[in-house]
Coordinates of C-alpha atoms in Angstrom, one line a residue:
M2 CA 0.0 0.0 0.0
K3 CA 2.9 2.3 0.7
D4 CA 4.3 1.7 -2.7
I5 CA 1.0 3.0 -4.3
R6 CA 1.0 6.0 -2.0
N7 CA 4.5 6.8 -2.9
W8 CA 3.9 6.4 -6.6
W9 CA 0.8 8.6 -6.4
A10 CA 2.7 11.3 -4.5
E11 CA 5.5 11.2 -7.1
T12 CA 3.2 11.7 -10.1
S13 CA 2.6 15.2 -11.3
A14 CA -0.7 17.0 -10.7
R15 CA -1.5 16.8 -14.4
D16 CA -0.9 13.0 -14.5
R17 CA -3.1 12.6 -11.4
R18 CA -6.0 14.5 -13.1
I19 CA -5.7 12.3 -16.2
L20 CA -5.7 9.2 -14.1
L21 CA -8.7 10.4 -12.1
L22 CA -10.5 11.3 -15.4
G23 CA -9.7 7.9 -16.8
A24 CA -11.0 6.1 -13.6
A25 CA -14.2 8.1 -13.8
I26 CA -14.8 7.3 -17.4
T27 CA -14.0 3.6 -16.7
L28 CA -16.6 3.6 -13.8
L29 CA -19.2 5.2 -16.1
L30 CA -18.6 2.7 -18.8
L31 CA -18.8 -0.2 -16.4
G32 CA -22.0 1.1 -14.9
W33 CA -23.5 1.5 -18.3
A34 CA -22.4 -2.0 -19.4
L35 CA -23.2 -3.9 -16.2
V36 CA -26.3 -2.0 -14.9
W37 CA -28.0 0.2 -17.6
Q38 CA -27.8 -2.2 -20.6
P39 CA -29.3 -5.3 -18.8
L40 CA -32.1 -3.1 -17.3
E41 CA -32.9 -1.6 -20.7
A42 CA -33.0 -5.1 -22.3
A43 CA -35.3 -6.4 -19.5
R44 CA -37.5 -3.4 -20.0
K45 CA -37.8 -4.0 -23.7
A46 CA -38.6 -7.7 -23.2
A47 CA -41.3 -6.8 -20.6
R48 CA -42.9 -4.3 -22.9
T49 CA -43.0 -6.8 -25.7
A50 CA -44.5 -9.5 -23.5
H51 CA -47.0 -7.0 -22.2
A52 CA -48.1 -6.0 -25.7
E53 CA -48.5 -9.7 -26.7
M54 CA -50.6 -10.5 -23.6
A55 CA -52.7 -7.4 -24.0
A56 CA -53.5 -8.5 -27.6
Q57 CA -54.4 -12.0 -26.4
H58 CA -56.5 -10.6 -23.7
A59 CA -58.4 -8.4 -26.2
E60 CA -58.9 -11.4 -28.5
V61 CA -60.2 -13.7 -25.7
R62 CA -62.5 -10.9 -24.4
A63 CA -64.0 -10.4 -27.8
L64 CA -64.6 -14.1 -28.2
A65 CA -66.2 -14.2 -24.7
E66 CA -68.4 -11.3 -25.6
Q67 CA -69.4 -13.0 -28.8
L68 CA -70.3 -16.2 -27.0
A69 CA -72.2 -14.3 -24.3
S70 CA -74.3 -12.6 -27.0
R71 CA -75.0 -16.0 -28.6
A72 CA -76.1 -17.2 -25.2
K73 CA -78.6 -14.4 -25.0
T74 CA -79.9 -14.8 -28.5
G75 CA -80.2 -18.6 -28.2
G76 CA -78.8 -21.7 -29.8
A77 CA -80.2 -25.1 -30.7
A78 CA -82.9 -26.7 -28.7
A79 CA -81.9 -28.5 -25.5
G80 CA -81.3 -32.2 -25.9
V81 CA -82.3 -34.9 -23.4
Q82 CA -78.7 -35.4 -22.3
S83 CA -77.7 -34.0 -18.9
P84 CA -75.5 -30.9 -19.1
L85 CA -72.6 -32.8 -17.4
A86 CA -72.8 -35.6 -19.9
A87 CA -73.0 -33.2 -22.8
V88 CA -69.9 -31.4 -21.5
E89 CA -68.0 -34.7 -21.2
A90 CA -69.0 -35.8 -24.7
V91 CA -68.1 -32.5 -26.4
A92 CA -64.9 -32.0 -24.4
R93 CA -63.8 -35.5 -25.5
D94 CA -64.5 -34.6 -29.1
Q95 CA -62.6 -31.3 -28.8
R96 CA -59.7 -33.1 -26.9
L97 CA -60.2 -30.9 -23.9
L98 CA -60.5 -33.6 -21.2
E99 CA -57.0 -33.0 -19.9
P100 CA -57.4 -29.2 -19.5
L101 CA -60.9 -29.7 -18.0
K102 CA -59.8 -29.9 -14.4
R103 CA -63.2 -29.7 -12.8
R104 CA -66.8 -30.1 -13.9
E105 CA -69.7 -30.0 -11.5
A106 CA -73.4 -30.3 -12.0
E107 CA -75.4 -27.6 -10.3
G108 CA -78.9 -28.9 -10.3
T109 CA -80.4 -30.6 -13.4
N110 CA -79.8 -27.8 -16.0
R111 CA -76.6 -26.2 -14.9
V112 CA -72.9 -27.2 -14.9
H113 CA -69.7 -25.4 -13.8
L114 CA -66.4 -26.0 -15.6
V115 CA -62.8 -25.1 -14.7
L116 CA -60.2 -25.4 -17.5
E117 CA -56.5 -24.8 -17.1
N118 CA -54.1 -24.0 -19.9
A119 CA -56.7 -24.9 -22.5
P120 CA -56.3 -24.1 -26.2
A121 CA -58.5 -21.0 -26.7
D122 CA -59.8 -22.0 -30.1
A123 CA -60.8 -25.4 -28.8
L124 CA -62.6 -23.9 -25.8
M125 CA -64.5 -21.5 -28.1
R126 CA -65.5 -24.5 -30.3
L127 CA -66.6 -26.4 -27.2
L128 CA -68.8 -23.5 -26.0
E129 CA -70.3 -23.0 -29.4
R130 CA -71.1 -26.7 -29.8
L131 CA -72.6 -26.9 -26.3
D132 CA -74.8 -24.0 -27.2
Q133 CA -75.9 -25.1 -30.6
Q134 CA -76.3 -28.8 -30.0
Y135 CA -77.4 -28.9 -26.3
G136 CA -78.8 -25.5 -25.6
L137 CA -76.2 -24.8 -22.9
R138 CA -75.7 -21.1 -22.6
I139 CA -73.1 -19.2 -20.7
V140 CA -74.3 -17.8 -17.5
Q141 CA -71.0 -16.7 -16.1
A142 CA -67.5 -16.8 -17.6
Q143 CA -64.0 -15.7 -16.6
I144 CA -61.4 -16.4 -19.2
D145 CA -57.8 -15.3 -18.6
P146 CA -54.9 -15.7 -21.1
V147 CA -52.0 -17.8 -20.0
T148 CA -49.7 -17.9 -23.0
T149 CA -50.2 -17.4 -26.7
G150 CA -53.3 -19.2 -27.7
R151 CA -53.9 -20.8 -24.2
V152 CA -56.3 -19.7 -21.5
N153 CA -57.6 -20.5 -18.0
A154 CA -61.4 -20.5 -17.7
S155 CA -64.1 -20.7 -15.1
I156 CA -67.5 -21.1 -16.9
T157 CA -71.0 -21.8 -15.7
L158 CA -73.4 -23.0 -18.4
Q159 CA -77.2 -23.4 -18.1
R160 CA -79.9 -25.0 -20.2
G161 CA -83.2 -23.1 -20.7
G162 CA -84.4 -20.3 -18.5
T163 CA -83.5 -20.3 -14.8
G164 CA -82.1 -23.3 -13.1

């Protein structure tokens, strides 16, 4: 440590200023490379991910509104099959049994579904078919995007008027 102090004391004032300026510039460049650049890259990635998720959310919301309006205007006449059995049959056809985590009958004309990480297009086809073929209309729906083209959903369907 004494060697460094002696060396520093022996350098001229001009050399010390140049060394201090070089150290300051080096610190600034290191701060930029090690702190600012990674933060900026993460910010750009977060903005891109947010924009993609917002677009997905808007698409899913539009599809949910479309399905809700169909539920209000009506679909095909109700079949004799129970709502739970209809859901099972259509979910099997649409290959949605794996994402269909829960299905519960609520009375004789109502069923509640919970799907996780389900393909959004297959879910929309399922709901459309349940409406058209079995008269099961959406009473309540919460559909949240998970990743591109995939959603989590909690949906209550009902046949006919009130159940």
